[in-house]
């Protein structure tokens, strides 16, 4: 039986993840489940909800705790599921608004915002890995924490031989969820072929159970339509906008189907024009999801039962639990993982942290071969990779110049004076979070 700890227990994503854990109880025998967070108050609301959920849906769990104590949370753990947000949503708001002030893309993981978030996250994340390793040297550490590309590059340098530290992202999976509604199937029946970096990649094929590639159908769909079928569960405004932009990308440039995050790199001017510099995604999340999820949790706590509550599973929770299950049951399923290239993509550097399909089993992650990629993608990836490496260099070398070079290389910025102005503002805004550059 397993001991599992969710790090970032106070996240709005935790409730749905716990619901998935309960749904998977036959494949996922748990002895102890723990939530860990540095924000005691936030986590307490999730924790009280979880007590009710577990009592009703997974009473076989012997121990459930929520704690801010690392020893309690990390001792004797088999899996640590990481979903931290360094600086919280208040800092996300700054990551998005500061670049926009300078007419550059304001996004939490792409461009200057992701850069700022990355430098904040590196030390917090490394500290957590060290703490987990101190109490549980063999734990699997599965990471969602963003910006995952920067976290993956930084942790590869500090923990180079750690085969049990696995970085993942749910965006391609969320896209597949949407694609599956177009194809009239389910995501679990589709097997992706994909290459790139985190939040910077392309689908090359999507095989169904018979081995048929269904991506051409998605391609035709996107060429003709831009909104998802009405049966899709992903009909909120933000997803609809994202899919409209995906359709634009597919129509403009012939080639593979891009991750929706490519819009920030391929259409930076349009993105800036569409953005409201005073009300960004962080504001939407704070006013929307945060309030909605926590009031739902409070209602459940007050009623003392989850019966009749609208709590649903989500891709974020489903994907990580499917991955855990594939490890413990040696299922050899294919997952998209952020892992060291080591020749998988033949014509980019072997130490790049790439996002590619991998077999996942009891021994961990085994990358599938991608082969050589065409010049357009190789060129884009190499510049972005250099940006990622320089961002991590900036942190470890405490270097202003590395930071500036990183931002100049980023397609969302390009101009040196703009990069400098943004960097200077970010340094000021991140005082107390960043090392001195
Ligand atoms: C996707 C990405 C995550 C990101 C999230 C942001 O799931 O893969 O890396 O954190 O979107 O969503 P939000 O609703 O907070 O803007
Ligand atoms: Mn992601």
Coordinates of N, CA and C in Angstrom, one line a residue, residues 105-210:
X105 N 4.2 40.2 -24.4 CA 3.2 39.2 -23.9 C 3.3 39.1 -22.4
X106 N 2.1 39.1 -21.7 CA 2.1 38.9 -20.3 C 1.4 37.6 -20.0
X107 N 2.3 36.5 -19.8 CA 1.7 35.2 -19.6 C 2.5 34.5 -18.5
X108 N 1.9 33.7 -17.7 CA 2.6 33.2 -16.5 C 3.7 32.2 -16.8
X109 N 3.7 31.5 -18.0 CA 4.8 30.6 -18.2 C 5.6 30.9 -19.5
X110 N 5.1 31.8 -20.4 CA 5.7 32.1 -21.6 C 6.3 33.5 -21.5
X111 N 7.4 33.7 -22.2 CA 8.0 35.1 -22.2 C 8.5 35.6 -20.9
X112 N 8.4 36.9 -20.7 CA 9.0 37.5 -19.5 C 8.3 37.1 -18.2
X113 N 7.0 36.8 -18.3 CA 6.3 36.4 -17.1 C 6.8 35.0 -16.6
X114 N 7.0 34.1 -17.6 CA 7.5 32.8 -17.2 C 8.9 32.8 -16.7
X115 N 9.6 33.8 -17.3 CA 11.0 34.0 -16.8 C 11.0 34.4 -15.4
X116 N 10.2 35.4 -15.0 CA 10.1 35.8 -13.6 C 9.7 34.7 -12.7
X117 N 8.7 34.0 -13.1 CA 8.1 32.9 -12.3 C 9.2 31.8 -12.2
X118 N 9.9 31.6 -13.2 CA 11.0 30.6 -13.2 C 12.0 30.9 -12.1
X119 N 12.5 32.1 -12.1 CA 13.6 32.4 -11.2 C 13.0 32.4 -9.7
X120 N 11.8 32.6 -9.6 CA 11.2 32.5 -8.2 C 11.0 31.0 -7.8
X121 N 10.7 30.2 -8.8 CA 10.3 28.8 -8.5 C 11.6 27.9 -8.2
X122 N 12.7 28.2 -9.0 CA 13.8 27.3 -8.9 C 14.2 27.0 -7.4
X123 N 14.5 28.1 -6.6 CA 15.0 27.8 -5.2 C 13.9 27.0 -4.4
X124 N 12.7 27.4 -4.5 CA 11.6 26.8 -3.7 C 11.5 25.3 -4.1
X125 N 11.6 25.0 -5.4 CA 11.4 23.7 -5.8 C 12.6 22.8 -5.4
X126 N 13.8 23.3 -5.6 CA 15.0 22.6 -5.2 C 15.0 22.3 -3.7
X127 N 14.6 23.2 -2.9 CA 14.5 23.0 -1.5 C 13.5 21.9 -1.2
X128 N 12.4 21.9 -1.8 CA 11.4 20.8 -1.6 C 11.9 19.4 -2.0
X129 N 12.6 19.4 -3.1 CA 13.1 18.1 -3.6 C 14.1 17.6 -2.5
X130 N 15.0 18.5 -2.1 CA 16.0 18.1 -1.0 C 15.3 17.6 0.3
X131 N 14.2 18.3 0.6 CA 13.5 17.9 1.8 C 12.8 16.5 1.7
X132 N 12.2 16.3 0.5 CA 11.6 15.0 0.2 C 12.6 13.9 0.2
X133 N 13.7 14.2 -0.4 CA 14.8 13.2 -0.5 C 15.4 12.8 0.9
X134 N 15.4 13.8 1.7 CA 15.9 13.6 3.1 C 15.1 12.6 3.8
X135 N 13.8 12.7 3.7 CA 12.9 11.8 4.5 C 12.5 10.6 3.7
X136 N 12.5 10.7 2.4 CA 12.1 9.6 1.5 C 12.9 9.4 0.3
X137 N 14.1 8.9 0.5 CA 15.1 8.9 -0.6 C 14.6 8.2 -1.9
X138 N 13.7 7.3 -1.9 CA 13.2 6.6 -3.1 C 11.9 7.1 -3.6
X139 N 11.3 8.1 -3.0 CA 10.0 8.6 -3.5 C 10.0 9.0 -4.9
X140 N 8.9 8.7 -5.6 CA 8.7 9.2 -7.0 C 8.2 10.7 -6.8
X141 N 8.9 11.6 -7.4 CA 8.4 13.0 -7.3 C 7.9 13.4 -8.7
X142 N 6.6 13.6 -8.8 CA 6.0 13.9 -10.1 C 5.6 15.4 -10.1
X143 N 6.1 16.1 -11.0 CA 6.0 17.6 -10.9 C 5.1 18.2 -12.0
X144 N 4.2 19.0 -11.6 CA 3.4 19.8 -12.4 C 3.8 21.3 -12.3
X145 N 4.6 21.6 -11.2 CA 4.8 23.0 -10.9 C 5.4 23.8 -12.1
X146 N 4.9 24.9 -12.3 CA 5.4 25.7 -13.4 C 6.4 26.8 -13.0
X147 N 7.1 27.4 -14.0 CA 7.2 27.0 -15.4 C 8.0 25.7 -15.5
X148 N 7.3 24.6 -16.0 CA 7.8 23.3 -15.9 C 9.1 23.2 -16.7
X149 N 9.3 23.9 -17.8 CA 10.5 23.8 -18.6 C 11.7 24.3 -17.8
X150 N 11.5 25.4 -17.0 CA 12.6 26.0 -16.3 C 12.9 25.1 -15.0
X151 N 11.8 24.6 -14.4 CA 12.0 23.7 -13.3 C 12.8 22.4 -13.7
X152 N 12.4 21.9 -14.9 CA 13.1 20.7 -15.4 C 14.5 20.9 -15.7
X153 N 14.9 22.0 -16.3 CA 16.3 22.3 -16.6 C 17.1 22.5 -15.3
X154 N 16.5 23.2 -14.4 CA 17.2 23.5 -13.1 C 17.4 22.2 -12.3
X155 N 16.4 21.4 -12.2 CA 16.5 20.2 -11.4 C 17.4 19.2 -12.1
X156 N 17.4 19.2 -13.4 CA 18.4 18.3 -14.1 C 19.8 18.6 -13.7
X157 N 20.1 19.9 -13.5 CA 21.5 20.3 -13.2 C 21.8 19.9 -11.7
X158 N 20.8 20.0 -10.8 CA 21.1 19.8 -9.4 C 21.0 18.3 -9.1
X159 N 20.1 17.6 -9.7 CA 19.8 16.2 -9.4 C 20.0 15.4 -10.7
X160 N 21.2 15.4 -11.3 CA 21.3 14.8 -12.7 C 21.0 13.4 -12.8
X161 N 21.1 12.6 -11.8 CA 20.9 11.2 -12.0 C 19.6 10.7 -11.3
X162 N 18.7 11.6 -11.0 CA 17.5 11.3 -10.3 C 16.5 10.8 -11.3
X163 N 16.3 9.5 -11.4 CA 15.4 8.9 -12.4 C 14.0 8.9 -11.8
X164 N 13.8 9.3 -10.6 CA 12.5 9.3 -10.0 C 11.9 10.7 -9.8
X165 N 12.5 11.6 -10.5 CA 11.9 13.0 -10.6 C 11.4 13.2 -12.0
X166 N 10.1 13.3 -12.1 CA 9.5 13.3 -13.4 C 8.6 14.6 -13.6
X167 N 8.9 15.3 -14.7 CA 8.2 16.6 -15.0 C 7.1 16.4 -16.0
X168 N 5.9 16.8 -15.8 CA 4.8 16.7 -16.7 C 4.0 18.0 -16.9
X169 N 3.2 18.0 -17.9 CA 2.3 19.1 -18.2 C 1.0 18.6 -18.7
X170 N -0.1 19.2 -18.4 CA -1.4 18.7 -18.8 C -2.0 19.4 -20.0
X171 N -1.3 20.4 -20.6 CA -1.9 21.1 -21.7 C -2.1 20.2 -23.0
X172 N -1.1 19.5 -23.4 CA -1.3 18.6 -24.6 C -2.5 17.6 -24.3
X173 N -2.6 17.2 -23.1 CA -3.6 16.3 -22.7 C -5.0 16.9 -22.7
X174 N -5.0 18.2 -22.2 CA -6.3 18.9 -22.3 C -6.7 19.1 -23.8
X175 N -5.7 19.4 -24.6 CA -6.0 19.5 -26.1 C -6.5 18.2 -26.6
X176 N -5.9 17.1 -26.2 CA -6.4 15.8 -26.7 C -7.8 15.5 -26.2
X177 N -8.1 16.0 -25.0 CA -9.5 15.8 -24.5 C -10.5 16.6 -25.4
X178 N -10.1 17.7 -25.8 CA -10.9 18.5 -26.8 C -11.0 17.8 -28.1
X179 N -9.8 17.3 -28.6 CA -9.8 16.6 -29.9 C -10.7 15.4 -29.8
X180 N -10.7 14.7 -28.7 CA -11.5 13.4 -28.6 C -13.0 13.7 -28.7
X181 N -13.4 14.9 -28.4 CA -14.8 15.2 -28.6 C -15.1 15.5 -30.0
X182 N -14.1 16.0 -30.8 CA -14.3 16.2 -32.2 C -14.4 14.8 -32.9
X183 N -13.6 13.8 -32.4 CA -13.5 12.5 -33.0 C -14.5 11.6 -32.5
X184 N -15.3 12.0 -31.5 CA -16.3 11.1 -30.9 C -15.7 9.9 -30.2
X185 N -14.6 10.1 -29.6 CA -14.0 9.0 -28.8 C -13.5 9.6 -27.4
X186 N -12.7 8.8 -26.7 CA -12.2 9.4 -25.4 C -10.7 9.5 -25.5
X187 N -10.2 10.4 -24.7 CA -8.8 10.7 -24.7 C -8.0 9.5 -24.4
X188 N -8.5 8.6 -23.5 CA -7.7 7.5 -23.1 C -7.5 6.5 -24.2
X189 N -8.3 6.6 -25.3 CA -8.2 5.7 -26.4 C -7.2 6.2 -27.5
X190 N -6.7 7.4 -27.2 CA -5.8 8.0 -28.2 C -4.4 8.0 -27.7
X191 N -3.4 7.8 -28.6 CA -2.0 7.7 -28.2 C -1.3 8.8 -29.0
X192 N -0.7 9.8 -28.3 CA -0.1 10.9 -29.0 C 1.3 10.7 -29.5
X193 N 1.7 11.3 -30.6 CA 3.1 11.5 -31.0 C 3.3 13.0 -31.0
X194 N 4.3 13.4 -30.4 CA 4.4 14.9 -30.1 C 5.9 15.2 -29.9
X195 N 6.4 16.4 -30.2 CA 7.7 16.7 -29.8 C 7.8 18.2 -29.5
X196 N 8.8 18.6 -28.8 CA 9.1 20.0 -28.5 C 9.6 20.2 -27.1
X197 N 9.4 21.4 -26.6 CA 9.8 21.7 -25.2 C 8.5 21.9 -24.5
X198 N 8.5 22.1 -23.2 CA 7.3 22.3 -22.5 C 6.6 23.6 -22.9
X199 N 5.3 23.6 -23.1 CA 4.5 24.7 -23.6 C 5.1 25.3 -24.9
X200 N 5.7 24.4 -25.7 CA 6.4 24.8 -27.0 C 6.6 23.5 -27.8
X201 N 5.5 23.0 -28.3 CA 5.6 21.7 -29.0 C 4.5 21.5 -30.0
X202 N 4.6 20.4 -30.7 CA 3.6 20.0 -31.8 C 3.2 18.6 -31.8
X203 N 1.9 18.4 -32.1 CA 1.4 17.0 -32.3 C 1.8 16.6 -33.8
X204 N 2.3 15.4 -33.9 CA 2.6 14.8 -35.2 C 1.7 13.7 -35.6
X205 N 1.1 13.0 -34.6 CA 0.1 12.0 -34.9 C -0.7 11.7 -33.7
X206 N -1.9 11.1 -33.9 CA -2.8 10.8 -32.8 C -3.4 9.4 -33.1
X207 N -2.8 8.4 -32.6 CA -3.3 7.0 -33.0 C -4.5 6.6 -32.2
X208 N -5.5 6.0 -32.8 CA -6.6 5.4 -32.0 C -6.3 3.9 -31.8
X209 N -7.2 3.2 -31.2 CA -7.0 1.9 -30.7 C -6.6 0.9 -31.9
X210 N -7.1 1.3 -33.1 CA -6.8 0.4 -34.2 C -5.5 0.7 -34.9

